[in-house]
PDB file of C-alpha atoms in Angstrom:
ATOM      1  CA  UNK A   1      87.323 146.938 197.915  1.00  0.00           C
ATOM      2  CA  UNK A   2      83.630 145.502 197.044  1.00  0.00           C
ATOM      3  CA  UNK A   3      81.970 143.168 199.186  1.00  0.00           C
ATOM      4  CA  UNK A   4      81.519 139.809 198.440  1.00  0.00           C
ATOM      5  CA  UNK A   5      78.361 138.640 197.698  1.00  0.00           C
ATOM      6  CA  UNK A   6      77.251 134.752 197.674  1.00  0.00           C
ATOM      7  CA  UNK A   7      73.275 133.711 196.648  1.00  0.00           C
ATOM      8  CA  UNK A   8      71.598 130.050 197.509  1.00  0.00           C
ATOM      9  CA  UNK A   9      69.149 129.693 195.554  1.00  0.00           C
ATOM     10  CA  UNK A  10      67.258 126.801 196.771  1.00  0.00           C
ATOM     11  CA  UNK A  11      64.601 125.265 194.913  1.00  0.00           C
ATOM     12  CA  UNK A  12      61.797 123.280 197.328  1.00  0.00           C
ATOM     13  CA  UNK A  13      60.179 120.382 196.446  1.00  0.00           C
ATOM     14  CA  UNK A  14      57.057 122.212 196.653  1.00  0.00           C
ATOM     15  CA  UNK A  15      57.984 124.325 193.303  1.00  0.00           C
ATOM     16  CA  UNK A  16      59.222 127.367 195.739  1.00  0.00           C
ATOM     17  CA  UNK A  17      62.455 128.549 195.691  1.00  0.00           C
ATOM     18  CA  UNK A  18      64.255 130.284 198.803  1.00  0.00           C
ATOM     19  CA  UNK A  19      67.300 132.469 198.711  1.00  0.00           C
ATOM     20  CA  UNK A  20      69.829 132.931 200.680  1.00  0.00           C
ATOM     21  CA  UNK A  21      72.018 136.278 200.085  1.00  0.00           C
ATOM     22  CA  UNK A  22      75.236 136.835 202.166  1.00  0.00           C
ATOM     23  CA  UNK A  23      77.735 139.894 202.119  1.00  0.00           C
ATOM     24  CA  UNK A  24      81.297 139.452 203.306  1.00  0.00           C
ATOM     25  CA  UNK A  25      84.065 142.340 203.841  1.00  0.00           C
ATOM     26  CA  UNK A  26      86.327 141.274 201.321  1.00  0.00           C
ATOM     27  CA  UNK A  27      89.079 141.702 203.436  1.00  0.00           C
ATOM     28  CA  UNK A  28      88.245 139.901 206.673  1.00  0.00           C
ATOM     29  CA  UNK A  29      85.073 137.953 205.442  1.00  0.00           C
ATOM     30  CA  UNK A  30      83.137 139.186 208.114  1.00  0.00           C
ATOM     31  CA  UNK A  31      79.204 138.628 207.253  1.00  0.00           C
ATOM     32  CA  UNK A  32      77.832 142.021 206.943  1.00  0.00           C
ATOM     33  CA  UNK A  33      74.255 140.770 206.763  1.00  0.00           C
ATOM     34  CA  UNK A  34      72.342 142.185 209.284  1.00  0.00           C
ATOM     35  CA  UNK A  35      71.571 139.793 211.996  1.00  0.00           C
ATOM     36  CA  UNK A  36      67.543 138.804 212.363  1.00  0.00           C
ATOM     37  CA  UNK A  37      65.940 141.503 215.012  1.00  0.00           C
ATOM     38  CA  UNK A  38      64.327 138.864 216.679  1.00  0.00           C
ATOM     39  CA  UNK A  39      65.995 135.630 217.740  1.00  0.00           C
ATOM     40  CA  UNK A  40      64.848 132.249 218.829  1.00  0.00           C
ATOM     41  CA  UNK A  41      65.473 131.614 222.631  1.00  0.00           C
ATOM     42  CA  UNK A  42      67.787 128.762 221.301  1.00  0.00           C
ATOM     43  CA  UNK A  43      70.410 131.301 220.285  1.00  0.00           C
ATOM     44  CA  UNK A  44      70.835 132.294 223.791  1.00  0.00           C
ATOM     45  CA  UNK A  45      74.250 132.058 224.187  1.00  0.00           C
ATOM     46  CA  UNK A  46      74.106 130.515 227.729  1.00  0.00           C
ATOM     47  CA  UNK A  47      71.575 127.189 225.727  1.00  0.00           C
ATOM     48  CA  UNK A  48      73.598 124.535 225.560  1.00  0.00           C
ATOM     49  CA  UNK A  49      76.347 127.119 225.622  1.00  0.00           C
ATOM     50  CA  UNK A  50      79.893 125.121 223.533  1.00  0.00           C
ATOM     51  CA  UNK A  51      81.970 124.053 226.797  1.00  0.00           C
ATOM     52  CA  UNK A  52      84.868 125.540 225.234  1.00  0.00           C
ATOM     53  CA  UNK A  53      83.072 129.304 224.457  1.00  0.00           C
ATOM     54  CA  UNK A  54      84.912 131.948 225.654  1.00  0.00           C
ATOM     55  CA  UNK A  55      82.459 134.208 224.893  1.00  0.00           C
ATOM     56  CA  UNK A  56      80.124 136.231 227.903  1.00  0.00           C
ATOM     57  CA  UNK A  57      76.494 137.326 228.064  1.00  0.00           C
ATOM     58  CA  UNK A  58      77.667 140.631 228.912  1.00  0.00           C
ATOM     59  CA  UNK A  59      79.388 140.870 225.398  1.00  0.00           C
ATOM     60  CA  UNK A  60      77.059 138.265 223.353  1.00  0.00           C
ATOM     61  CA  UNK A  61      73.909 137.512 224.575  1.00  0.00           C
ATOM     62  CA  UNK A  62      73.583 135.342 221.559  1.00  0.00           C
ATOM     63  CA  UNK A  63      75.637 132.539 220.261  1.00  0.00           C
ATOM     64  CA  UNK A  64      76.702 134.409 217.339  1.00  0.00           C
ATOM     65  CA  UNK A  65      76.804 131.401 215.588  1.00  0.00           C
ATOM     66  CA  UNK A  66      73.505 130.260 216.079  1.00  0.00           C
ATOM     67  CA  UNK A  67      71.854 133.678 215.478  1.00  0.00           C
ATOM     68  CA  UNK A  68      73.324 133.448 211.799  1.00  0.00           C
ATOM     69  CA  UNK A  69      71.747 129.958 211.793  1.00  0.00           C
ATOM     70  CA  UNK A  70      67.834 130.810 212.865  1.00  0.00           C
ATOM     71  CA  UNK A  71      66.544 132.547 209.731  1.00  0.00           C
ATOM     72  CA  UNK A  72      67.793 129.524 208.062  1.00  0.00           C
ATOM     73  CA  UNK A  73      66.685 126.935 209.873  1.00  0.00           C
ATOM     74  CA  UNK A  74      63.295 128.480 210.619  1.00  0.00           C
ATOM     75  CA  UNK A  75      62.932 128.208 206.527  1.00  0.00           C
ATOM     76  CA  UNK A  76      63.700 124.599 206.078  1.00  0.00           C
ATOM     77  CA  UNK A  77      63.123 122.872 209.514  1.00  0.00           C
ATOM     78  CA  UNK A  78      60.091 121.196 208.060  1.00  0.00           C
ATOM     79  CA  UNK A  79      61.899 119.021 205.587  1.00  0.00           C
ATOM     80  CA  UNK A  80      63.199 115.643 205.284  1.00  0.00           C
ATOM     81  CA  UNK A  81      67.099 115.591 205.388  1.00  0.00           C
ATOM     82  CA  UNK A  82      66.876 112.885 202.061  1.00  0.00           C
ATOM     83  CA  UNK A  83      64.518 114.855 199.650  1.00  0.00           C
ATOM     84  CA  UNK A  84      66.268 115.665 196.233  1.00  0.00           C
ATOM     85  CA  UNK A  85      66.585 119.680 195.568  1.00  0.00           C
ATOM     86  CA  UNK A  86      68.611 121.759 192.891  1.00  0.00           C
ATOM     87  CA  UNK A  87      70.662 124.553 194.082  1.00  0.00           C
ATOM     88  CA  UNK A  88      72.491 127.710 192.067  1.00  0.00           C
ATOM     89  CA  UNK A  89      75.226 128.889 194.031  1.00  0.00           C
ATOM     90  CA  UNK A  90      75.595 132.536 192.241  1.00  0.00           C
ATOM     91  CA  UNK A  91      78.894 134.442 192.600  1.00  0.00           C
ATOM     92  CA  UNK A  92      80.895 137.287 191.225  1.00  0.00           C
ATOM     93  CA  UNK A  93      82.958 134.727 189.288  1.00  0.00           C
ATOM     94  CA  UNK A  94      80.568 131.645 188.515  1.00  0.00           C
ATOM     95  CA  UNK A  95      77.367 130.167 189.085  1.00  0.00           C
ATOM     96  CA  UNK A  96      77.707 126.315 190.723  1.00  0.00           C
ATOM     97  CA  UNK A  97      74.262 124.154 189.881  1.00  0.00           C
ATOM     98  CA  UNK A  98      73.986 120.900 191.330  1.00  0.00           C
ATOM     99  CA  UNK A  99      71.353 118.602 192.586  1.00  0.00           C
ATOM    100  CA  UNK A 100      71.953 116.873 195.967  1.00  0.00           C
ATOM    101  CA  UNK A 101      70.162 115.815 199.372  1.00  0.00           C
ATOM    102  CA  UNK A 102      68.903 119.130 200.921  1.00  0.00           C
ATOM    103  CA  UNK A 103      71.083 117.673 204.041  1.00  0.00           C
ATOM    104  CA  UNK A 104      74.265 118.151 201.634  1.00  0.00           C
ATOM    105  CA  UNK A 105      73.202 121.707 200.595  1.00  0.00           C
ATOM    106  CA  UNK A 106      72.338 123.261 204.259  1.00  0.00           C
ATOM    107  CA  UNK A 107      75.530 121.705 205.329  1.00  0.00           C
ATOM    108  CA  UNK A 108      77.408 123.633 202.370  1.00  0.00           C
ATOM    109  CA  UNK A 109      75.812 126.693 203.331  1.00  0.00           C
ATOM    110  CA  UNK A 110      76.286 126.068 207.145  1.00  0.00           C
ATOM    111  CA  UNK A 111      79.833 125.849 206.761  1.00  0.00           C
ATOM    112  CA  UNK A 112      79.824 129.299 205.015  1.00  0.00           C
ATOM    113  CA  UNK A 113      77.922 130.789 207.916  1.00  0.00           C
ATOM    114  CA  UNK A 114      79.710 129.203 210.689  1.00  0.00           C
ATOM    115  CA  UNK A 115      83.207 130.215 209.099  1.00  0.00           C
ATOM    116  CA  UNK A 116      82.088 133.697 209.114  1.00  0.00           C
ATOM    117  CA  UNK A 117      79.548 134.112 212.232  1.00  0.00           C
ATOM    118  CA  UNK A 118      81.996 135.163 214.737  1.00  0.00           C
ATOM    119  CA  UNK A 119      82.777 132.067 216.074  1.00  0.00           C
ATOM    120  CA  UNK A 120      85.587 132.238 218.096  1.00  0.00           C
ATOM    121  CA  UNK A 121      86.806 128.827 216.990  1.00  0.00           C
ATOM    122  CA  UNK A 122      85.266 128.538 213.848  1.00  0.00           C
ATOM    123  CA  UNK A 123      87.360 131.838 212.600  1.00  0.00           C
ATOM    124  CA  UNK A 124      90.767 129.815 211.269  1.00  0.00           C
ATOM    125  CA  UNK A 125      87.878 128.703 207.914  1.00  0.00           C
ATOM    126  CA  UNK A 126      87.479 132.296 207.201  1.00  0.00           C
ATOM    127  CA  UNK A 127      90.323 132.072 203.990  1.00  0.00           C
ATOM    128  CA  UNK A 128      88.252 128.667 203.040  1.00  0.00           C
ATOM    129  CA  UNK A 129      85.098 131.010 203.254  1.00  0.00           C
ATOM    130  CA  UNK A 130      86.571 133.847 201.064  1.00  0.00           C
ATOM    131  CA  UNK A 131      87.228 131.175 198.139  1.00  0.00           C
ATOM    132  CA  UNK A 132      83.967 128.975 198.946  1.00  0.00           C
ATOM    133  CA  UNK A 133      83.872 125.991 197.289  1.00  0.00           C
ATOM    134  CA  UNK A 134      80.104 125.014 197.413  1.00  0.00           C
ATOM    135  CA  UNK A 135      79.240 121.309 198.195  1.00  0.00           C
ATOM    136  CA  UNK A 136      82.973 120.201 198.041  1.00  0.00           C
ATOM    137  CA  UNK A 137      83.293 116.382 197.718  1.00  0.00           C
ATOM    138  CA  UNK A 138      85.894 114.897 200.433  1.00  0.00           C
ATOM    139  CA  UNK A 139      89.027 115.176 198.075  1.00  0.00           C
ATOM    140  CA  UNK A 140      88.287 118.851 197.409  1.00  0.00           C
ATOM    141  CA  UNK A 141      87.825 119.867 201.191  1.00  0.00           C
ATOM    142  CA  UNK A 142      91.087 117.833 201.831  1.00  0.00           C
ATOM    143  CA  UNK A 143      93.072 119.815 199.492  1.00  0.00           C
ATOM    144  CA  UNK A 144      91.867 123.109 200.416  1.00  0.00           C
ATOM    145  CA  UNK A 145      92.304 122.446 204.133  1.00  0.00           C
ATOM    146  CA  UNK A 146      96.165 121.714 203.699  1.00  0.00           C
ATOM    147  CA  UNK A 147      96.794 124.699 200.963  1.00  0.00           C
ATOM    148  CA  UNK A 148      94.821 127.331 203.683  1.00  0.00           C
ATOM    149  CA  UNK A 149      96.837 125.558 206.731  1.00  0.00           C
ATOM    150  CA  UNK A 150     100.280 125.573 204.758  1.00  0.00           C
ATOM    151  CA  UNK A 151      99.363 128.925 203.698  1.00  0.00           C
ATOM    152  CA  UNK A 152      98.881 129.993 207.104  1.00  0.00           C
ATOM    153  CA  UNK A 153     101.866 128.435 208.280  1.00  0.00           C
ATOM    154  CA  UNK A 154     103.931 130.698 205.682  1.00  0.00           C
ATOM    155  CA  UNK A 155     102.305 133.635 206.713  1.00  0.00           C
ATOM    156  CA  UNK A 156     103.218 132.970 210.628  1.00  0.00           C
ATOM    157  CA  UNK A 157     106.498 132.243 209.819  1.00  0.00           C
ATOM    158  CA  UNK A 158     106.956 136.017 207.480  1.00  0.00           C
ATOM    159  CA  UNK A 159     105.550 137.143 211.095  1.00  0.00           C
ATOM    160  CA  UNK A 160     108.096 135.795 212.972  1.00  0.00           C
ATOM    161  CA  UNK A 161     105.788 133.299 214.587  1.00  0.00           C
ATOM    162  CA  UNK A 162     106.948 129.340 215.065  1.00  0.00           C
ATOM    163  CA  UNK A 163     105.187 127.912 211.837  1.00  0.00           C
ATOM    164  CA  UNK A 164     103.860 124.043 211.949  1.00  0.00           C
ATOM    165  CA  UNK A 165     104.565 122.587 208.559  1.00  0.00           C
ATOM    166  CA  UNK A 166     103.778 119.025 210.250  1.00  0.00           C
ATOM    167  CA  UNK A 167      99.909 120.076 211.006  1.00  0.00           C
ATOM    168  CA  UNK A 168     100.138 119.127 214.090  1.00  0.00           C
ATOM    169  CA  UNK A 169      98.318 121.842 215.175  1.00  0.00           C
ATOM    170  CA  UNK A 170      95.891 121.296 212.763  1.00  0.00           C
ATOM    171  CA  UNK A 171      94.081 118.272 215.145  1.00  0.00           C
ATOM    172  CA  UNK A 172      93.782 120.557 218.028  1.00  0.00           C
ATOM    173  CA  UNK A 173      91.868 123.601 216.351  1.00  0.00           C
ATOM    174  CA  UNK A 174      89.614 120.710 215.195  1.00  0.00           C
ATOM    175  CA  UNK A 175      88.797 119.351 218.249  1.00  0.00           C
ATOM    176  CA  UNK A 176      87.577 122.549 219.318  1.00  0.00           C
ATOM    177  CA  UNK A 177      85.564 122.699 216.225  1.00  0.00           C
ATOM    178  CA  UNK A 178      84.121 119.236 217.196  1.00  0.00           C
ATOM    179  CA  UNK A 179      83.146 120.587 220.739  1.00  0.00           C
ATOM    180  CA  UNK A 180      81.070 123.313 219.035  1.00  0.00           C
ATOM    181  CA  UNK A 181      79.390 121.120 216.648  1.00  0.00           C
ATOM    182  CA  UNK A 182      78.051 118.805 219.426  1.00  0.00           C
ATOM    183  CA  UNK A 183      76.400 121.422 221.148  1.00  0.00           C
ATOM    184  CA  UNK A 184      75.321 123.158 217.937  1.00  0.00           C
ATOM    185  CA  UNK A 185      73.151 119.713 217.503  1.00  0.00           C
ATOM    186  CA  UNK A 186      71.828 119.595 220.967  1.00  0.00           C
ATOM    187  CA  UNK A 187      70.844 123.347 220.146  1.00  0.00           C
ATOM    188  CA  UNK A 188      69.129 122.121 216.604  1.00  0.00           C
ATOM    189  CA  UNK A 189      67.333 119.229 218.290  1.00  0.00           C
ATOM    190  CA  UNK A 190      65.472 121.973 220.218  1.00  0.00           C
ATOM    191  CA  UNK A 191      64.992 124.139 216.997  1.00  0.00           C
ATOM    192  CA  UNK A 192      64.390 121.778 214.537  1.00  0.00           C
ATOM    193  CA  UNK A 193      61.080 119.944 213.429  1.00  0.00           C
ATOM    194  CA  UNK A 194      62.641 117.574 211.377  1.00  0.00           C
ATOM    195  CA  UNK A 195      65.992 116.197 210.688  1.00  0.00           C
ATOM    196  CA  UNK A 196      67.739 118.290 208.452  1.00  0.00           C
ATOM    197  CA  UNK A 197      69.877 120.879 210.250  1.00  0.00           C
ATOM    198  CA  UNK A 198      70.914 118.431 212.474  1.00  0.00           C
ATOM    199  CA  UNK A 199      71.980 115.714 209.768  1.00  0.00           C
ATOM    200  CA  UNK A 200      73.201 118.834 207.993  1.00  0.00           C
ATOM    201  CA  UNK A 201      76.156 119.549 210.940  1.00  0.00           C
ATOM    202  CA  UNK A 202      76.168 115.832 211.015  1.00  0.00           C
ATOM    203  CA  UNK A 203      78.006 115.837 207.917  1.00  0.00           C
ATOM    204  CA  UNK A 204      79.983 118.807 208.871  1.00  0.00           C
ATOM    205  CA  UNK A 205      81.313 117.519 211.826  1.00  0.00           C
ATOM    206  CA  UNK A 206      81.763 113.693 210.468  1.00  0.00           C
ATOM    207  CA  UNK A 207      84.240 115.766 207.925  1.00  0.00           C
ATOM    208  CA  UNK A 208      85.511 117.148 210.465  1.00  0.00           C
ATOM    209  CA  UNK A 209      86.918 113.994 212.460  1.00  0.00           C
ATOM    210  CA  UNK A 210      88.059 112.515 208.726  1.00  0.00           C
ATOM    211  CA  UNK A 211      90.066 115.837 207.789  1.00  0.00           C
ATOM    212  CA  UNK A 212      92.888 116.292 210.655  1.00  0.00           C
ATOM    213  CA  UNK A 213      93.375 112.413 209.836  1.00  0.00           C
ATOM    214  CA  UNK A 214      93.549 112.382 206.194  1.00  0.00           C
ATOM    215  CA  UNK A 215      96.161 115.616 206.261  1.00  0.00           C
ATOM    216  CA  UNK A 216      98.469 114.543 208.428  1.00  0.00           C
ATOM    217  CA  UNK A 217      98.437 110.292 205.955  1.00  0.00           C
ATOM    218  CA  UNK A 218      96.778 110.489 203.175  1.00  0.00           C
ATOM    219  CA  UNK A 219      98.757 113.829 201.781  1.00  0.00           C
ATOM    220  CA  UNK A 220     101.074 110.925 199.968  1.00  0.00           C
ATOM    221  CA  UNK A 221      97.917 109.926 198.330  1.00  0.00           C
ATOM    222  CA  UNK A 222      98.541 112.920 195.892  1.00  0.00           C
ATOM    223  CA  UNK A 223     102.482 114.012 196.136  1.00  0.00           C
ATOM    224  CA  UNK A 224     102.756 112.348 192.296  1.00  0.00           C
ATOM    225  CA  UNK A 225     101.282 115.541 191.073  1.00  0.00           C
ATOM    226  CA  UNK A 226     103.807 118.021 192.539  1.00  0.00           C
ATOM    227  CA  UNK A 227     106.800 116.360 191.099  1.00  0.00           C
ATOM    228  CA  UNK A 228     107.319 119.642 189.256  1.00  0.00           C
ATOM    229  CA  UNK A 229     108.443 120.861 192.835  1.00  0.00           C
ATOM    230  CA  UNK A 230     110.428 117.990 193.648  1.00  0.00           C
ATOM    231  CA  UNK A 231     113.197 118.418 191.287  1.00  0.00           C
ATOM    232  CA  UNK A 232     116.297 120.503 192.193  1.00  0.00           C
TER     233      UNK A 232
END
């Protein structure tokens, strides 16, 4: 099976563009990008080390999280997290253009690389990350987030593990994902020149906190369109 291969193309205020090119095993979505030679001594896995990492220094010396995160934030650490930029999201399928707040684009394409770094408990986005949705609005993120999780729940089930159809679940694995983005933003204050990453996981973990919520009391908010299933 062929990789999967996703482009940024990112184009600065200053008239310069910068892409971003990511391969993914189509199968597990791991990022088969090579990983920068030299790292930042904020990738360290034991800086500001996530309280709930179960990783080691004998396994990881870097967060492998944050070493997918350097070459990007070295490239855009000197902007404003408010400028207006354009960005072609290029795929196998489609090319998505839009023009947003660079803070809305680097925290589209953080998501991607956090889903697939090798984050222990940023792994569960990995089906999200093989059918990325770039700059999702709230509704979209919503929807995908309770199709993967119901998904999953299916598959556990076929497995002949206890399935959670209530997503209750669902709250816990984001409270671990909380945990890591806090420390991923103490880690960015120490990277960062500006604002931007850290606004940029800002927004990530802000949707984060709203998701869990919204699956578990909004889903109502949309059960008029699958009336087709309701019928016997």
């Amino acid at each position: 099976m062929e990789a999967v291969e996703i482009c940024y193309v990112i184009h600065l205020p200053d008239g310069e563009r910068a892409e971003h090119r990511l391969s993914f095993d189509a199968e597990t979505m791991e990022n088969l990008t090579p990983v920068a030679r030299e790292l930042p001594p904020w990738t360290k896995l034991n800086f500001c080390q996530c309280p709930n990492c179960p990783l080691t220094l004998d396994s990881h010396p870097n967060c492998p999280l944050t070493a997918r995160l350097a070459p990007l934030v070295q490239g855009v650490c000197h902007l404003a997290s408010t400028v207006e930029m354009s960005v072609e999201v290029i795929t196998a399928e489609r090319t998505v253009s839009k023009t947003a707040q660079s803070q809305e684009i680097l925290s589209s394409l953080i998501g991607l690389l956090a889903a697939t770094s090798g984050c222990p408990h940023m792994d569960f986005f990995r089906p999200m990350a093989r059918f990325h949705l770039p700059l999702a609005s709230l509704e979209e993120s919503l929807y995908r987030v309770m199709s993967m999780y119901a998904l999953a729940q299916v598959i556990r089930r076929r497995r002949g593990l206890q399935p959670d159809f209530d997503f209750h679940d669902l709250a816990k694995r984001y409270e671990e994902v909380e945990k890591v983005n806090r420390s991923m933003i103490e880690r960015l204050r120490v990277a960062s020149r500006r604002d931007l990453t850290i606004n940029a996981f800002v927004l990530l973990d802000m949707l984060g906190k709203t998701l869990p919520a919204m699956a578990l009391d909004d889903a109502q908010e949309v059960e008029s369109l699958f009336e087709g299933y309701l019928a016997d």
